[in-house]
Short mmCIF file of C-alpha atoms in Angstrom, two decimals:
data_model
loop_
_atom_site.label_atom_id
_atom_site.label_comp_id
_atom_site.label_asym_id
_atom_site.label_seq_id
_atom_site.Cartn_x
_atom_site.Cartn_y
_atom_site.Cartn_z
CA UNK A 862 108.47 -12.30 135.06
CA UNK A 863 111.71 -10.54 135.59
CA UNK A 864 112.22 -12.64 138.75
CA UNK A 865 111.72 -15.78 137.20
CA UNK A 866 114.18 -15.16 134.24
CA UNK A 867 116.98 -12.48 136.22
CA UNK A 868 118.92 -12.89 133.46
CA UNK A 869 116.77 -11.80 130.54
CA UNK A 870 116.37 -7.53 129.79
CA UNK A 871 113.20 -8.31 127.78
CA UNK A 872 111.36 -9.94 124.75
CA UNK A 873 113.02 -10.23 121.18
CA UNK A 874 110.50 -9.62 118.68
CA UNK A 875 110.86 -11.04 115.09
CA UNK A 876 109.54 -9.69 111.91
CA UNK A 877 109.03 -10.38 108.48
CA UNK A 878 109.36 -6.14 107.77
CA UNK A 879 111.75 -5.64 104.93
CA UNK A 880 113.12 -2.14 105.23
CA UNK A 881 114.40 -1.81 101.44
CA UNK A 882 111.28 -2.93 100.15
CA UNK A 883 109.24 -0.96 102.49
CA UNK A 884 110.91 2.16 101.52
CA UNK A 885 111.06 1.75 97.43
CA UNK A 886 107.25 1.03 98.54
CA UNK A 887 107.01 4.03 100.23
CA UNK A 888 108.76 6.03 97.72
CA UNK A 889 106.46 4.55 94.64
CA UNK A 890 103.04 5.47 96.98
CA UNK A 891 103.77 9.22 97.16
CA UNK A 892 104.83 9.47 93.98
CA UNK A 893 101.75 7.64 92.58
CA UNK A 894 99.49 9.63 94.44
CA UNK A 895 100.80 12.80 93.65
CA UNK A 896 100.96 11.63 89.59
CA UNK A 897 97.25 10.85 89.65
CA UNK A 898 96.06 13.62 91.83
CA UNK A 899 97.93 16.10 89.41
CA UNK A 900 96.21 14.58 86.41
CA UNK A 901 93.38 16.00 87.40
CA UNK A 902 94.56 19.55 87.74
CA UNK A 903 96.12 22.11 89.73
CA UNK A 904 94.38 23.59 92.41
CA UNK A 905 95.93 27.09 92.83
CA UNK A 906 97.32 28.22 95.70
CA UNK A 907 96.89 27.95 98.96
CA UNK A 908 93.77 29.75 100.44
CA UNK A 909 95.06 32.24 103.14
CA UNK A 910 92.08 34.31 105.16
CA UNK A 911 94.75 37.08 105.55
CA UNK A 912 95.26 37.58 102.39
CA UNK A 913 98.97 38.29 100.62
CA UNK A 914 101.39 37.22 103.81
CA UNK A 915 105.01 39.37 104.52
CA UNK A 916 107.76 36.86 104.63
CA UNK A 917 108.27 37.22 108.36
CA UNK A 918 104.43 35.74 108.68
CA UNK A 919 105.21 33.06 105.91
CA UNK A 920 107.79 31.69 108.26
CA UNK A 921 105.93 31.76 111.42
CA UNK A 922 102.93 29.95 109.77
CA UNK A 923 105.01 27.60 107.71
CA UNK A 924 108.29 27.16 108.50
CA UNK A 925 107.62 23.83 110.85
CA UNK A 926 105.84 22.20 107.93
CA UNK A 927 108.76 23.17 105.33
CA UNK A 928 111.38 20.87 104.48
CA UNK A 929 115.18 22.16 104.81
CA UNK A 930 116.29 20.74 101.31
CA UNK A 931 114.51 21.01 98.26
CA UNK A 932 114.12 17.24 96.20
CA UNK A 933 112.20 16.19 93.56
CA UNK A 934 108.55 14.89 93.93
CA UNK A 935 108.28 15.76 97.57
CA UNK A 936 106.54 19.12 98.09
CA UNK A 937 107.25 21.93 100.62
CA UNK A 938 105.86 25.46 100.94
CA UNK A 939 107.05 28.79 99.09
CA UNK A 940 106.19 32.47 99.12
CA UNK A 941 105.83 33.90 95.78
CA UNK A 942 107.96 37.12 95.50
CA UNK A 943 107.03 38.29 91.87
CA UNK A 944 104.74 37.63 88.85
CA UNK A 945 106.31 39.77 86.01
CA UNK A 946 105.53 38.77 82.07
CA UNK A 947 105.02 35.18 82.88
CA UNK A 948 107.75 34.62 84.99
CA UNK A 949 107.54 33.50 88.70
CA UNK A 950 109.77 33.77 91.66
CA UNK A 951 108.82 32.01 94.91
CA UNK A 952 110.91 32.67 98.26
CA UNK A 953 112.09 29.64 100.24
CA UNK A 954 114.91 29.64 103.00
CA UNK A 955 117.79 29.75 100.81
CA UNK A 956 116.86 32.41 98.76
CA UNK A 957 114.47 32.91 96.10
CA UNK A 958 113.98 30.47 92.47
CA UNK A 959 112.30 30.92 89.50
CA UNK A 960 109.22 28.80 88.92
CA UNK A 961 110.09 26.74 86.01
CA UNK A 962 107.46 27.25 82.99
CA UNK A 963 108.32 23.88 81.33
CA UNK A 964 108.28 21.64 84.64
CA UNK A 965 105.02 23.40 85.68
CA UNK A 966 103.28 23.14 82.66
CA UNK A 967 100.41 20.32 84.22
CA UNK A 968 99.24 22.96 86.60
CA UNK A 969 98.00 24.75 83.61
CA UNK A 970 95.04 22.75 84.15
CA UNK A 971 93.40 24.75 86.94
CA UNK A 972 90.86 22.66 89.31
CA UNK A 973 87.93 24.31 90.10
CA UNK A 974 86.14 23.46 93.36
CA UNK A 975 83.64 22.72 91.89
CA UNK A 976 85.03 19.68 89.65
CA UNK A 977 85.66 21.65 86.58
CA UNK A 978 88.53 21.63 85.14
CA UNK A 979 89.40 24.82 83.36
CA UNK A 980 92.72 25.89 80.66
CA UNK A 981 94.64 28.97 82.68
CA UNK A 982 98.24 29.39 82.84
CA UNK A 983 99.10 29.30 86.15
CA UNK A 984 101.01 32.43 86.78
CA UNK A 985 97.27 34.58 86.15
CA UNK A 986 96.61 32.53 89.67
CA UNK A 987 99.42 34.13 91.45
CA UNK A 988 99.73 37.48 93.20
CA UNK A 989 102.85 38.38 95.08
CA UNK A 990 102.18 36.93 99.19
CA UNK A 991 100.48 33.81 97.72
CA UNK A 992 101.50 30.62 99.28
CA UNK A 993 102.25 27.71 97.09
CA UNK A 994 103.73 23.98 96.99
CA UNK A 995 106.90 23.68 95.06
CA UNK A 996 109.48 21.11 94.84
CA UNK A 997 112.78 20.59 92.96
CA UNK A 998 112.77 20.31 89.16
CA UNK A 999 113.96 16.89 88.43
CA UNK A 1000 116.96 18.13 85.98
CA UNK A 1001 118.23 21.53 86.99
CA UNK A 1002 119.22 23.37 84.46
CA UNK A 1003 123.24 24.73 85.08
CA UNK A 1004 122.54 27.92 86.28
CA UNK A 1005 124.50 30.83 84.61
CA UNK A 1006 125.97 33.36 86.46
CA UNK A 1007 123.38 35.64 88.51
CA UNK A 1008 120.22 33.68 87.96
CA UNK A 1009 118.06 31.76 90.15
CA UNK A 1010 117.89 28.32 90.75
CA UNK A 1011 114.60 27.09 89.18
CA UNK A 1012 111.48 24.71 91.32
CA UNK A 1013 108.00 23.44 89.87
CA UNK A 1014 105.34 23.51 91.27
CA UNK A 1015 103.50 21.14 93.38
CA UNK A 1016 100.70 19.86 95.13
CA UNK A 1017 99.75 17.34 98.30
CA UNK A 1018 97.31 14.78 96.99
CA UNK A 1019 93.90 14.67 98.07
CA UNK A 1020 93.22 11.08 96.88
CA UNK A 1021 94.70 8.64 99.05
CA UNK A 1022 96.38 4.93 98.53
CA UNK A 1023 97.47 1.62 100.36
CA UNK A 1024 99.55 -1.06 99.51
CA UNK A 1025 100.61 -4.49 101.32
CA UNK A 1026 103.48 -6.84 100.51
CA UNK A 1027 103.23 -10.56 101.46
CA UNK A 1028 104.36 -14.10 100.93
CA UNK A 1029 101.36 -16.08 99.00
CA UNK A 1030 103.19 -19.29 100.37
CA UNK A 1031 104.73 -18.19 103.73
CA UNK A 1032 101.90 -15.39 104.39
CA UNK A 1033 104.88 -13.30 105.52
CA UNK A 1034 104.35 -9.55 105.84
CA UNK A 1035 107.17 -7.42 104.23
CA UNK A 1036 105.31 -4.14 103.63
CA UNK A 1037 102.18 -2.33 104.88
CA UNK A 1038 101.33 0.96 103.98
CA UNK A 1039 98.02 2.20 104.88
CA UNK A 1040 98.23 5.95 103.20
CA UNK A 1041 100.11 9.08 102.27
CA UNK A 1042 100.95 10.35 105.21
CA UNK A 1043 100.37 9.60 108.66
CA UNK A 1044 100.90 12.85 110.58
CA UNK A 1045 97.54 13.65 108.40
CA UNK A 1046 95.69 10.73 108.88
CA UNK A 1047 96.09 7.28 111.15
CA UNK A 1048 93.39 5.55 109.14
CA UNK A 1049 94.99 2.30 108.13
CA UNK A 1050 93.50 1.83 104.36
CA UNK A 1051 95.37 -1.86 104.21
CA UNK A 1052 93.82 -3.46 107.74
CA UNK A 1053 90.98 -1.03 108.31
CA UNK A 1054 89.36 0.14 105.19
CA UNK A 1055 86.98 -3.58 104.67
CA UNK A 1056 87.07 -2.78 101.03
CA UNK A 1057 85.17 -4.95 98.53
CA UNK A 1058 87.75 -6.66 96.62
CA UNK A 1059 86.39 -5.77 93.14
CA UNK A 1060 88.67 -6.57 89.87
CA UNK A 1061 91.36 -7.93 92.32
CA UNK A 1062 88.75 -11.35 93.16
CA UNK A 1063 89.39 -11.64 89.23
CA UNK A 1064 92.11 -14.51 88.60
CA UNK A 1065 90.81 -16.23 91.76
CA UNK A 1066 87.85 -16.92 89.46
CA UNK A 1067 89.52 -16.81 86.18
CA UNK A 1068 92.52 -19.56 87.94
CA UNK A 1069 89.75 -21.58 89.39
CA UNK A 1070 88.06 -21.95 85.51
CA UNK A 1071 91.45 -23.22 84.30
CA UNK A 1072 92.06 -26.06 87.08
CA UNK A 1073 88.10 -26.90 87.39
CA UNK A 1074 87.05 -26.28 83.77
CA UNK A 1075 90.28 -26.63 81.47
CA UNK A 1076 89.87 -23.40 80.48
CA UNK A 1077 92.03 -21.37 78.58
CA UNK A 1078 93.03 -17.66 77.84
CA UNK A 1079 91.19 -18.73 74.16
CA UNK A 1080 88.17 -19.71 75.79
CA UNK A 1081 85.19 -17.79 74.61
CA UNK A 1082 82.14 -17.86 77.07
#
């Protein structure tokens, strides 16, 4: 091919992806996942077969997976330094922050692995060493002189989610998301799932009464 066309690097490839829109859509996934996944409850922390870690162990285990600056709705992992009459302080690499009461209130709520859902304020959960989720609060309180910056805590949703963007008319693509994350999983949910279409197959039916049938949104049946 190259010696045919000497004067040509490679292909040009078009698409229809629009980058804005795919990260708003991006941005509105997460966030809905993590919304409905902490409706249902908190599920404590994280289960460590060691036991309480030291902070030195914390970062070995966790400090790849942690994110360098702490911003609202996207988790990261913390050590929790103290439990002390209802207060909690987690440890992250800049220092340490107080778990805000008010921001964390939903993970009062406690999940049980079993599916019940039980009324526990979260700090009886934690024990100094415990590993938890935590992410910014989303209006920081100005911080008087000598206390800690305050976090909430958090969780990485279970459930997962897909969404797809197109042109009805032009059938161009401008956004495919298949999931949450894929460093956890590659499974497409938009081009690979071959879900039934359920509720969505709706005004397909509903449009094709109103051309066929002159129906109306009055129409009793």
């Amino acid at each position: 091919w190259r010696d045919l066309h000497p004067d040509m690097d490679g292909l040009k490839i078009y698409t229809t992806v629009d980058v804005d829109a795919y990260q708003m859509a991006e941005r509105a996934l997460r966030k809905g996942l993590r919304t409905v996944d902490k409706r249902r409850g908190w599920r404590g922390p994280l289960a460590l077969e060691a036991g309480p870690l030291a902070w030195q162990e914390f970062e070995r285990r966790y400090r790849p997976r942690t994110i360098e600056e702490l911003v609202p709705d996207e988790p990261t992992f913390a050590l929790v330094e103290a439990v002390q009459g209802g207060r909690v302080t987690v440890r992250l690499k800049g220092g340490s922050a107080l778990v805000s009461t008010k921001e964390s209130a939903w993970a009062n709520r406690r999940l049980e692995t079993d599916g019940r859902v039980l009324s526990r304020p979260f700090d009886r959960e934690l024990r100094a060493g415990d590993v938890v989720e935590v992410s910014a609060v989303d209006s920081p309180p100005t911080q008087a002189g000598g206390q800690s910056p305050q976090v909430k805590l958090d969780q990485t949703p279970e459930i997962e989610g897909a969404i797809t963007l197109l042109d009805p008319l032009s059938g161009e693509v401008h956004v495919t998301l298949g999931g949450y994350d894929y460093g956890r999983s590659v499974f497409n949910r938009a081009t690979q799932s071959l879900r039934q279409p359920g509720s969505s197959f709706k005004p397909i039916v509903y449009l094709a009464a109103v051309d066929g049938f002159k129906y109306t949104p009055t129409t009793l049946v």
